[in-house]
Coordinates of C-alpha atoms in Angstrom, one line a residue:
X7 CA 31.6 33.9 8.3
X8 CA 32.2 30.8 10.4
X9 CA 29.2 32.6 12.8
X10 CA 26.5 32.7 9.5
X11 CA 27.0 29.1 8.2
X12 CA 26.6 27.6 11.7
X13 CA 23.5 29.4 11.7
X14 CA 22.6 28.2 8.5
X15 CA 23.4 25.2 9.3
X16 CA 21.3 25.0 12.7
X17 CA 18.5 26.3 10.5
X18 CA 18.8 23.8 7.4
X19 CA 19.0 20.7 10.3
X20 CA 16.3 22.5 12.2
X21 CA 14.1 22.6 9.3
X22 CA 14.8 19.1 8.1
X23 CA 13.7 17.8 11.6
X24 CA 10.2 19.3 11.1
X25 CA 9.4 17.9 7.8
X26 CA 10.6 14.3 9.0
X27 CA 8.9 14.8 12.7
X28 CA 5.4 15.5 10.2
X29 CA 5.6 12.6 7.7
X30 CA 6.7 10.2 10.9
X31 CA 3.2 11.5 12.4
X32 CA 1.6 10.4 9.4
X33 CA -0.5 7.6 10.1
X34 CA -2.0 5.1 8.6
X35 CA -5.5 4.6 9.3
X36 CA -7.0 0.8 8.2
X37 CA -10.1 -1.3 9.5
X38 CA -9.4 -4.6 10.2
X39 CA -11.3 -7.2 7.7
X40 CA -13.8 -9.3 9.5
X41 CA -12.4 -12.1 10.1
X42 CA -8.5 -11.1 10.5
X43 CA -6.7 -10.6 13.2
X44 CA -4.6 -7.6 13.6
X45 CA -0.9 -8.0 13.8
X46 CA 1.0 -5.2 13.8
X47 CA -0.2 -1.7 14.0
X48 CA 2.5 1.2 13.6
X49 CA 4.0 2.9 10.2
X50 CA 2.2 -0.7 8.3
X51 CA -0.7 -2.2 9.3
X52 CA -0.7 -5.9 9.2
X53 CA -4.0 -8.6 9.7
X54 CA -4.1 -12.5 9.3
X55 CA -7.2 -15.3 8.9
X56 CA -7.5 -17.9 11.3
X57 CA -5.5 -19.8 8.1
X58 CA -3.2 -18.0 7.2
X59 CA -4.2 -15.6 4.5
X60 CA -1.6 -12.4 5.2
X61 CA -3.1 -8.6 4.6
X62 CA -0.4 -5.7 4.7
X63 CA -1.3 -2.3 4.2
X64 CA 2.0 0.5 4.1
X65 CA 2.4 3.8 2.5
X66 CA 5.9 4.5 0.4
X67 CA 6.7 7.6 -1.0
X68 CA 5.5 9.2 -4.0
X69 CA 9.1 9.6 -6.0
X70 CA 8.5 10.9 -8.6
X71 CA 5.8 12.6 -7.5
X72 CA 3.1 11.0 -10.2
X73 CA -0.6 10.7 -10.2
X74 CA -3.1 7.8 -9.8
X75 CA -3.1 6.6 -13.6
X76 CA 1.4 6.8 -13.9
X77 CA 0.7 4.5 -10.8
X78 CA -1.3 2.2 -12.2
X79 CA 0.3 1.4 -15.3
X80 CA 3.9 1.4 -13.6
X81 CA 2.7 -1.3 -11.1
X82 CA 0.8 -3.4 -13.5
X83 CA 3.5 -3.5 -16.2
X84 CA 5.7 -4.6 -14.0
X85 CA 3.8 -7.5 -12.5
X86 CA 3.3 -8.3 -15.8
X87 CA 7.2 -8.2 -16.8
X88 CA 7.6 -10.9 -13.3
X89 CA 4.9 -13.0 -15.1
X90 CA 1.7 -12.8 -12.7
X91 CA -1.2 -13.0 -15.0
X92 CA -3.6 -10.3 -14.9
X93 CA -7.2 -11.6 -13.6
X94 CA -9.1 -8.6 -12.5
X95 CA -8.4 -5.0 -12.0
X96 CA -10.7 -2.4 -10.7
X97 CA -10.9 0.9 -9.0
X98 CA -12.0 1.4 -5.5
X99 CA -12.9 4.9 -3.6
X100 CA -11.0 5.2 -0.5
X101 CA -11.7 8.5 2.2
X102 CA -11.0 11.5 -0.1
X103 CA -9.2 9.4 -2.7
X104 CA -9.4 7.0 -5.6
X105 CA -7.7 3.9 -5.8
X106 CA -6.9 0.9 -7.8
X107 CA -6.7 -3.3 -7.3
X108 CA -5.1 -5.7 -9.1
X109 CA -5.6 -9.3 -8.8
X110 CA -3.4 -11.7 -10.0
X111 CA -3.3 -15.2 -10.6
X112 CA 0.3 -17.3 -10.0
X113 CA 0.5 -21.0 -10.2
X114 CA 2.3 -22.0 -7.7
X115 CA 2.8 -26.0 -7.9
X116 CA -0.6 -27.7 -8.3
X117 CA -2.1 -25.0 -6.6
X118 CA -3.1 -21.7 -8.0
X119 CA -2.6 -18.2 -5.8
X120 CA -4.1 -14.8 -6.1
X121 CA -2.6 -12.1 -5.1
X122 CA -3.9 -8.3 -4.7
X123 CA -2.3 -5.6 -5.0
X124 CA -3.7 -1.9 -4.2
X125 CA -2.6 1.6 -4.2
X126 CA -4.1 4.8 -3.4
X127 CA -2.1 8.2 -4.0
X128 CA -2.4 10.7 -0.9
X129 CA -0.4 13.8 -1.7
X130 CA 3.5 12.9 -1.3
X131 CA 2.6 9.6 -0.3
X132 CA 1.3 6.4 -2.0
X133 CA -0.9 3.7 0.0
X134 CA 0.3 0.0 -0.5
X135 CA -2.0 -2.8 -0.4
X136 CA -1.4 -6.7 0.2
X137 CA -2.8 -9.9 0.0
X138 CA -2.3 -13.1 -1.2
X139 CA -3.2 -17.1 -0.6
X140 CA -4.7 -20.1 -2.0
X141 CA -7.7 -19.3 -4.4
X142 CA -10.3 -20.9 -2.7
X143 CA -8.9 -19.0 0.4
X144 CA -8.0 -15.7 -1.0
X145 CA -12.2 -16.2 -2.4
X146 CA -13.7 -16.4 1.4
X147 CA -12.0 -13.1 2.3
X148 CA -12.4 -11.5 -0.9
X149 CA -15.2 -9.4 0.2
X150 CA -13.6 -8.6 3.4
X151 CA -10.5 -7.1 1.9
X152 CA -12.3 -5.2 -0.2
X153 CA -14.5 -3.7 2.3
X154 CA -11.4 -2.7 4.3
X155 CA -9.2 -2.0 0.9
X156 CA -12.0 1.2 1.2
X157 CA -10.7 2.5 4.9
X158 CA -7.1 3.5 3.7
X159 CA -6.2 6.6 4.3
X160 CA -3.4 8.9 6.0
X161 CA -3.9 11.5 8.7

């Protein structure tokens, strides 16, 4: 008896270290926005502007396994719950997938922020995007982000 549950065991552990060895070669595959720097390149990607303006990009898991449009309305109902003001969303096509952006304005002070927030659902994994800094900021690397929002994917 002792003999079959070690091997069961060996098996189970054996079997466990495959499917973590293939989501730990997952990786995540962004274009820099013109004008960023890259900072960090490993399981998350992060870029920065010359002043400051912070880009992540990082996958999480997709628990509970849920579509696109769950997604959507889970992440924007709760920013909406922490009190960030809706001021644009839209959907953007990413390699082989559909995504979605939310920006959102937060006074902050006598200034006013956006931030962005993206996701992108690949299989068992969900895509995570970033951003946020000064309006007039955040507005001369709008186009930039967006353009690199489009790259996201996971090999």
């Amino acid at each position: 008896m002792k003999n079959k549950t070690s091997r069961f065991l060996f098996l189970l552990l054996s079997c466990l270290a495959i499917v973590m060895a293939a989501h730990s070669c997952s990786r995540l595959i962004v274009e820099k926005p013109e004008g960023f720097a890259e900072m960090k390149k490993d399981n998350s990607y992060h870029a920065i502007s010359p002043e400051g303006l912070l880009y992540r990009v990082r996958y999480v898991e997709n628990y509970p396994k849920k579509d696109l449009a769950f997604w959507r309305e889970a992440l924007k109902n709760q920013l909406v719950r922490e009190g960030y003001q809706p001021v644009d969303e839209q959907e953007f096509d990413a390699p082989g997938r559909e995504g979605v952006l939310f920006e959102w304005g937060a006074p902050y002070g006598n200034e006013n922020f956006i931030y962005l927030t993206a996701i992108a659902v690949f299989g068992d994994s969900i895509a995570v995007a970033e951003a946020a800094g000064e309006y007039n900021l955040y507005g001369r690397y709008r186009e930039a982000l967006m353009d690199s929002l489009k790259t996201i994917s996971l090999r």
